[in-house]
Amino acid sequence: MLNPASARLYAARWALLSHEEKPASALALSRALLLHLPLWLPRLVLGVFCGLLCPHLEAREITDGNVNYSFVVTDRRTGKQLFLKQAEAFLKWQPQMALERDRMRREVQYFRDVAVALGEQDAARFLPRIYHFDLASTIFIMEFLDGFEVAFDTLFSRGRVSKEATIGLGEFMGRAHARTLDRGQPEAKARAVEYWNASLRAIQLEHVYTVCFAESPRGRALSRDAAVMAEVEQLKAKYLGYVFELN
């Protein structure tokens, strides 16, 4: 799995291979090490090599996620930042719980499919840029979304989100759904099958609809509201009952 040192090295390797960096004066040995140094080496060892091969890069782990490993890598020379994410075959916060790595391929494919559906102009407005996806290592590199507030955090801290954010979210969802709506066309059925993820759905069912009402003060308070829990049960039933015809 990635750590801050291996994330630095991976970003430097990608930059070299994608011609973001053109080390005309770099030694052949340095280039070879950058391209072939194993990412699984101990973090201390990788840190030493990073200091030699890519001292201009720094990486910081983003720790508020609980499924994947995420990092922001910064080029101290230019201030440019990238976001790296890796999916392992387990949950980050609960390693004993297995989870298939193919979820990241689906995530990247979603961005690509929606970008096509939206068109170039709307995709540029609503979607982050994905620069690279490594299927073998289930790592992707994308634009780092700096300077934004997480709507979930804002909702709980202020009780609402901005009007601009709600309008933007509504517009994105409306455009994306309208252009991918299942009207009986074969590609819509194929897309539904492609994105079906039973293992992740089971985890979401447990943690979105069950655990949160038992293990957090706000959840326990809400669980005493019969009307709220009746709505939750309806949502759970809809979540479990999602079906479609294959013919």
mmCIF file of C-alpha atoms in Angstrom:
data_model
loop_
_atom_site.group_PDB
_atom_site.id
_atom_site.type_symbol
_atom_site.label_atom_id
_atom_site.label_comp_id
_atom_site.label_asym_id
_atom_site.label_seq_id
_atom_site.Cartn_x
_atom_site.Cartn_y
_atom_site.Cartn_z
ATOM 1 C CA MET A 1 0.000 0.000 0.000
ATOM 2 C CA LEU A 2 1.072 3.587 -0.551
ATOM 3 C CA ASN A 3 2.581 5.749 2.180
ATOM 4 C CA PRO A 4 3.843 9.348 1.937
ATOM 5 C CA ALA A 5 7.297 8.253 0.707
ATOM 6 C CA SER A 6 6.005 5.838 -1.946
ATOM 7 C CA ALA A 7 3.360 8.384 -3.004
ATOM 8 C CA ARG A 8 6.162 10.899 -3.672
ATOM 9 C CA LEU A 9 8.062 8.363 -5.716
ATOM 10 C CA TYR A 10 4.977 7.266 -7.636
ATOM 11 C CA ALA A 11 4.101 10.868 -8.534
ATOM 12 C CA ALA A 12 7.673 11.543 -9.688
ATOM 13 C CA ARG A 13 7.658 8.362 -11.781
ATOM 14 C CA TRP A 14 4.343 9.301 -13.409
ATOM 15 C CA ALA A 15 5.600 12.820 -14.138
ATOM 16 C CA LEU A 16 8.691 11.410 -15.826
ATOM 17 C CA LEU A 17 6.758 8.893 -17.920
ATOM 18 C CA SER A 18 4.090 11.405 -18.920
ATOM 19 C CA HIS A 19 6.749 13.957 -19.916
ATOM 20 C CA GLU A 20 5.578 16.374 -17.262
ATOM 21 C CA GLU A 21 9.238 16.328 -16.275
ATOM 22 C CA LYS A 22 12.057 16.311 -18.840
ATOM 23 C CA PRO A 23 15.283 15.620 -16.943
ATOM 24 C CA ALA A 24 17.662 16.285 -19.805
ATOM 25 C CA SER A 25 20.596 16.562 -17.444
ATOM 26 C CA ALA A 26 19.578 13.725 -15.132
ATOM 27 C CA LEU A 27 21.959 10.852 -14.761
ATOM 28 C CA ALA A 28 20.937 7.562 -16.319
ATOM 29 C CA LEU A 29 21.228 5.882 -12.914
ATOM 30 C CA SER A 30 18.854 8.384 -11.312
ATOM 31 C CA ARG A 31 16.330 7.875 -14.081
ATOM 32 C CA ALA A 32 16.561 4.101 -13.768
ATOM 33 C CA LEU A 33 16.094 4.247 -10.002
ATOM 34 C CA LEU A 34 13.125 6.567 -10.341
ATOM 35 C CA LEU A 35 11.466 4.239 -12.815
ATOM 36 C CA HIS A 36 12.237 0.887 -11.218
ATOM 37 C CA LEU A 37 12.705 1.356 -7.476
ATOM 38 C CA PRO A 38 10.169 -0.946 -5.735
ATOM 39 C CA LEU A 39 7.416 0.920 -3.936
ATOM 40 C CA TRP A 40 7.218 -1.778 -1.267
ATOM 41 C CA LEU A 41 10.627 -0.939 0.216
ATOM 42 C CA PRO A 42 10.572 0.250 3.849
ATOM 43 C CA ARG A 43 9.350 3.811 4.225
ATOM 44 C CA LEU A 44 12.653 4.984 5.696
ATOM 45 C CA VAL A 45 14.583 3.597 2.709
ATOM 46 C CA LEU A 46 12.161 5.146 0.239
ATOM 47 C CA GLY A 47 12.409 8.446 2.079
ATOM 48 C CA VAL A 48 16.164 8.501 1.547
ATOM 49 C CA PHE A 49 15.776 7.782 -2.176
ATOM 50 C CA CYS A 50 13.061 10.432 -2.484
ATOM 51 C CA GLY A 51 15.426 12.951 -0.942
ATOM 52 C CA LEU A 52 17.904 12.132 -3.711
ATOM 53 C CA LEU A 53 15.573 11.617 -6.673
ATOM 54 C CA CYS A 54 12.644 13.969 -6.092
ATOM 55 C CA PRO A 55 13.531 16.395 -3.282
ATOM 56 C CA HIS A 56 11.109 18.983 -4.706
ATOM 57 C CA LEU A 57 8.099 16.800 -3.918
ATOM 58 C CA GLU A 58 6.341 16.363 -0.605
ATOM 59 C CA ALA A 59 3.384 14.123 0.183
ATOM 60 C CA ARG A 60 0.793 14.280 2.915
ATOM 61 C CA GLU A 61 -1.723 11.555 3.706
ATOM 62 C CA ILE A 62 -5.374 12.562 3.796
ATOM 63 C CA THR A 63 -6.618 10.689 6.825
ATOM 64 C CA ASP A 64 -10.346 11.416 6.922
ATOM 65 C CA GLY A 65 -11.215 8.652 4.431
ATOM 66 C CA ASN A 66 -11.924 5.137 5.657
ATOM 67 C CA VAL A 67 -11.962 2.984 2.511
ATOM 68 C CA ASN A 68 -8.916 3.910 0.386
ATOM 69 C CA TYR A 69 -5.433 5.385 0.880
ATOM 70 C CA SER A 70 -5.274 9.020 -0.249
ATOM 71 C CA PHE A 71 -2.457 11.572 -0.535
ATOM 72 C CA VAL A 72 -1.852 15.078 -1.787
ATOM 73 C CA VAL A 73 1.536 15.518 -3.466
ATOM 74 C CA THR A 74 2.931 19.039 -3.791
ATOM 75 C CA ASP A 75 5.694 20.317 -6.044
ATOM 76 C CA ARG A 76 7.439 22.882 -3.838
ATOM 77 C CA ARG A 77 8.969 24.592 -6.886
ATOM 78 C CA THR A 78 5.672 25.414 -8.593
ATOM 79 C CA GLY A 79 3.021 24.883 -5.934
ATOM 80 C CA LYS A 80 1.237 22.408 -8.215
ATOM 81 C CA GLN A 81 -0.668 19.723 -6.323
ATOM 82 C CA LEU A 82 -1.938 16.280 -7.296
ATOM 83 C CA PHE A 83 -4.271 13.851 -5.590
ATOM 84 C CA LEU A 84 -3.288 10.160 -5.421
ATOM 85 C CA LYS A 85 -5.631 7.409 -4.317
ATOM 86 C CA GLN A 86 -5.072 3.672 -4.011
ATOM 87 C CA ALA A 87 -7.644 0.924 -3.477
ATOM 88 C CA GLU A 88 -6.413 -2.115 -1.588
ATOM 89 C CA ALA A 89 -8.226 -5.442 -1.231
ATOM 90 C CA PHE A 90 -9.563 -4.408 2.171
ATOM 91 C CA LEU A 91 -10.991 -1.424 4.003
ATOM 92 C CA LYS A 92 -8.334 1.037 5.140
ATOM 93 C CA TRP A 93 -9.884 1.557 8.574
ATOM 94 C CA GLN A 94 -10.802 -2.111 9.039
ATOM 95 C CA PRO A 95 -8.152 -4.235 7.261
ATOM 96 C CA GLN A 96 -9.753 -7.503 8.324
ATOM 97 C CA MET A 97 -12.741 -6.657 6.104
ATOM 98 C CA ALA A 98 -12.071 -7.759 2.514
ATOM 99 C CA LEU A 99 -13.198 -5.544 -0.347
ATOM 100 C CA GLU A 100 -12.523 -6.050 -4.047
ATOM 101 C CA ARG A 101 -10.074 -3.644 -5.683
ATOM 102 C CA ASP A 102 -12.135 -3.392 -8.853
ATOM 103 C CA ARG A 103 -14.115 -0.623 -7.168
ATOM 104 C CA MET A 104 -11.487 1.852 -8.311
ATOM 105 C CA ARG A 105 -11.829 0.826 -11.932
ATOM 106 C CA ARG A 106 -15.564 1.470 -11.613
ATOM 107 C CA GLU A 107 -14.898 4.866 -10.043
ATOM 108 C CA VAL A 108 -12.586 5.952 -12.849
ATOM 109 C CA GLN A 109 -14.958 4.541 -15.459
ATOM 110 C CA TYR A 110 -17.798 6.539 -13.902
ATOM 111 C CA PHE A 111 -15.886 9.791 -14.351
ATOM 112 C CA ARG A 112 -15.106 8.873 -17.936
ATOM 113 C CA ASP A 113 -18.670 7.825 -18.778
ATOM 114 C CA VAL A 114 -20.211 10.927 -17.216
ATOM 115 C CA ALA A 115 -17.656 13.166 -18.943
ATOM 116 C CA VAL A 116 -18.740 11.721 -22.288
ATOM 117 C CA ALA A 117 -22.421 12.116 -21.391
ATOM 118 C CA LEU A 118 -22.006 15.715 -20.240
ATOM 119 C CA GLY A 119 -19.822 16.850 -23.094
ATOM 120 C CA GLU A 120 -16.526 18.692 -22.882
ATOM 121 C CA GLN A 121 -17.844 22.026 -21.596
ATOM 122 C CA ASP A 122 -20.018 20.655 -18.783
ATOM 123 C CA ALA A 123 -17.450 18.016 -17.856
ATOM 124 C CA ALA A 124 -14.886 20.780 -17.336
ATOM 125 C CA ARG A 125 -17.358 22.620 -15.075
ATOM 126 C CA PHE A 126 -18.402 19.722 -12.884
ATOM 127 C CA LEU A 127 -15.754 16.991 -12.895
ATOM 128 C CA PRO A 128 -12.155 16.845 -11.668
ATOM 129 C CA ARG A 129 -9.493 15.963 -14.209
ATOM 130 C CA ILE A 130 -8.127 12.424 -13.993
ATOM 131 C CA TYR A 131 -4.564 12.345 -15.278
ATOM 132 C CA HIS A 132 -3.624 8.696 -14.835
ATOM 133 C CA PHE A 133 -5.064 5.328 -13.820
ATOM 134 C CA ASP A 134 -2.902 2.294 -13.038
ATOM 135 C CA LEU A 135 -5.165 -0.756 -13.169
ATOM 136 C CA ALA A 136 -2.494 -3.194 -11.947
ATOM 137 C CA SER A 137 -1.804 -1.195 -8.774
ATOM 138 C CA THR A 138 -5.312 0.324 -8.551
ATOM 139 C CA ILE A 139 -3.875 3.823 -8.174
ATOM 140 C CA PHE A 140 -5.148 6.933 -9.868
ATOM 141 C CA ILE A 141 -3.851 10.473 -10.049
ATOM 142 C CA MET A 142 -6.251 13.359 -10.428
ATOM 143 C CA GLU A 143 -6.602 17.084 -9.940
ATOM 144 C CA PHE A 144 -6.388 18.082 -6.268
ATOM 145 C CA LEU A 145 -9.518 19.973 -5.268
ATOM 146 C CA ASP A 146 -8.073 22.633 -3.010
ATOM 147 C CA GLY A 147 -9.949 25.551 -1.499
ATOM 148 C CA PHE A 148 -13.339 23.821 -1.274
ATOM 149 C CA GLU A 149 -15.463 22.927 1.724
ATOM 150 C CA VAL A 150 -16.945 19.451 2.150
ATOM 151 C CA ALA A 151 -20.724 19.840 1.947
ATOM 152 C CA PHE A 152 -21.275 17.184 4.626
ATOM 153 C CA ASP A 153 -19.094 19.077 7.129
ATOM 154 C CA THR A 154 -20.685 22.410 6.243
ATOM 155 C CA LEU A 155 -24.182 21.003 6.689
ATOM 156 C CA PHE A 156 -23.433 19.851 10.223
ATOM 157 C CA SER A 157 -21.396 22.889 11.268
ATOM 158 C CA ARG A 158 -23.702 25.573 9.818
ATOM 159 C CA GLY A 159 -26.959 23.753 9.302
ATOM 160 C CA ARG A 160 -26.997 24.428 5.571
ATOM 161 C CA VAL A 161 -24.864 24.699 2.458
ATOM 162 C CA SER A 162 -24.620 27.677 0.163
ATOM 163 C CA LYS A 163 -27.228 28.400 -2.469
ATOM 164 C CA GLU A 164 -24.548 28.257 -5.166
ATOM 165 C CA ALA A 165 -23.476 24.780 -4.056
ATOM 166 C CA THR A 166 -27.022 23.411 -4.051
ATOM 167 C CA ILE A 167 -27.753 24.890 -7.470
ATOM 168 C CA GLY A 168 -24.523 23.433 -8.859
ATOM 169 C CA LEU A 169 -25.193 20.010 -7.380
ATOM 170 C CA GLY A 170 -28.747 19.998 -8.683
ATOM 171 C CA GLU A 171 -27.626 21.053 -12.134
ATOM 172 C CA PHE A 172 -24.946 18.367 -12.275
ATOM 173 C CA MET A 173 -27.272 15.609 -11.109
ATOM 174 C CA GLY A 174 -30.007 16.730 -13.465
ATOM 175 C CA ARG A 175 -27.728 16.826 -16.494
ATOM 176 C CA ALA A 176 -25.945 13.559 -15.632
ATOM 177 C CA HIS A 177 -29.164 11.646 -14.975
ATOM 178 C CA ALA A 178 -30.983 13.070 -17.975
ATOM 179 C CA ARG A 179 -28.186 12.014 -20.303
ATOM 180 C CA THR A 180 -27.749 8.528 -18.827
ATOM 181 C CA LEU A 181 -31.396 7.723 -18.071
ATOM 182 C CA ASP A 182 -32.465 4.140 -18.728
ATOM 183 C CA ARG A 183 -35.027 4.413 -21.491
ATOM 184 C CA GLY A 184 -34.743 0.762 -22.429
ATOM 185 C CA GLN A 185 -31.663 1.147 -24.590
ATOM 186 C CA PRO A 186 -29.152 -1.783 -24.403
ATOM 187 C CA GLU A 187 -26.260 0.403 -23.290
ATOM 188 C CA ALA A 188 -28.219 1.530 -20.221
ATOM 189 C CA LYS A 189 -28.753 -2.078 -19.134
ATOM 190 C CA ALA A 190 -25.093 -2.882 -19.689
ATOM 191 C CA ARG A 191 -24.080 0.182 -17.668
ATOM 192 C CA ALA A 192 -26.289 -0.875 -14.748
ATOM 193 C CA VAL A 193 -24.662 -4.309 -14.687
ATOM 194 C CA GLU A 194 -21.180 -2.823 -15.010
ATOM 195 C CA TYR A 195 -21.609 -0.568 -11.977
ATOM 196 C CA TRP A 196 -23.264 -3.120 -9.716
ATOM 197 C CA ASN A 197 -21.039 -3.733 -6.677
ATOM 198 C CA ALA A 198 -22.556 -6.160 -4.187
ATOM 199 C CA SER A 199 -19.693 -6.116 -1.649
ATOM 200 C CA LEU A 200 -19.536 -2.329 -1.381
ATOM 201 C CA ARG A 201 -23.329 -2.155 -1.277
ATOM 202 C CA ALA A 202 -23.333 -4.467 1.765
ATOM 203 C CA ILE A 203 -20.796 -2.263 3.567
ATOM 204 C CA GLN A 204 -22.788 0.857 2.782
ATOM 205 C CA LEU A 205 -25.974 -0.793 4.012
ATOM 206 C CA GLU A 206 -24.330 -1.575 7.336
ATOM 207 C CA HIS A 207 -22.589 1.730 7.939
ATOM 208 C CA VAL A 208 -24.973 4.205 6.301
ATOM 209 C CA TYR A 209 -28.245 2.734 7.520
ATOM 210 C CA THR A 210 -27.350 0.876 10.723
ATOM 211 C CA VAL A 211 -24.081 1.607 12.565
ATOM 212 C CA CYS A 212 -24.397 5.386 12.452
ATOM 213 C CA PHE A 213 -27.653 5.210 14.461
ATOM 214 C CA ALA A 214 -25.993 3.203 17.219
ATOM 215 C CA GLU A 215 -22.452 4.562 17.557
ATOM 216 C CA SER A 216 -22.781 8.359 17.332
ATOM 217 C CA PRO A 217 -24.607 10.718 19.709
ATOM 218 C CA ARG A 218 -26.490 12.394 16.861
ATOM 219 C CA GLY A 219 -27.413 8.992 15.396
ATOM 220 C CA ARG A 220 -28.724 7.715 18.719
ATOM 221 C CA ALA A 221 -30.814 10.847 19.112
ATOM 222 C CA LEU A 222 -32.269 10.414 15.632
ATOM 223 C CA SER A 223 -32.958 6.723 16.273
ATOM 224 C CA ARG A 224 -35.492 7.744 18.938
ATOM 225 C CA ASP A 225 -37.505 9.648 16.337
ATOM 226 C CA ALA A 226 -40.023 7.138 14.964
ATOM 227 C CA ALA A 227 -40.795 9.247 11.900
ATOM 228 C CA VAL A 228 -37.115 9.533 10.944
ATOM 229 C CA MET A 229 -36.504 5.817 11.387
ATOM 230 C CA ALA A 230 -39.582 4.979 9.329
ATOM 231 C CA GLU A 231 -38.069 7.014 6.498
ATOM 232 C CA VAL A 232 -34.729 5.258 7.018
ATOM 233 C CA GLU A 233 -36.443 1.863 6.725
ATOM 234 C CA GLN A 234 -38.081 2.942 3.477
ATOM 235 C CA LEU A 235 -34.749 4.103 2.115
ATOM 236 C CA LYS A 236 -33.148 0.832 3.171
ATOM 237 C CA ALA A 237 -35.866 -1.139 1.409
ATOM 238 C CA LYS A 238 -35.394 0.854 -1.782
ATOM 239 C CA TYR A 239 -31.646 0.412 -1.515
ATOM 240 C CA LEU A 240 -32.004 -3.351 -1.179
ATOM 241 C CA GLY A 241 -34.749 -3.650 -3.740
ATOM 242 C CA TYR A 242 -33.000 -2.075 -6.706
ATOM 243 C CA VAL A 243 -33.822 -4.388 -9.628
ATOM 244 C CA PHE A 244 -33.977 -4.139 -13.412
ATOM 245 C CA GLU A 245 -34.873 -6.267 -16.364
ATOM 246 C CA LEU A 246 -32.003 -7.701 -18.367
ATOM 247 C CA ASN A 247 -33.997 -8.376 -21.540
#
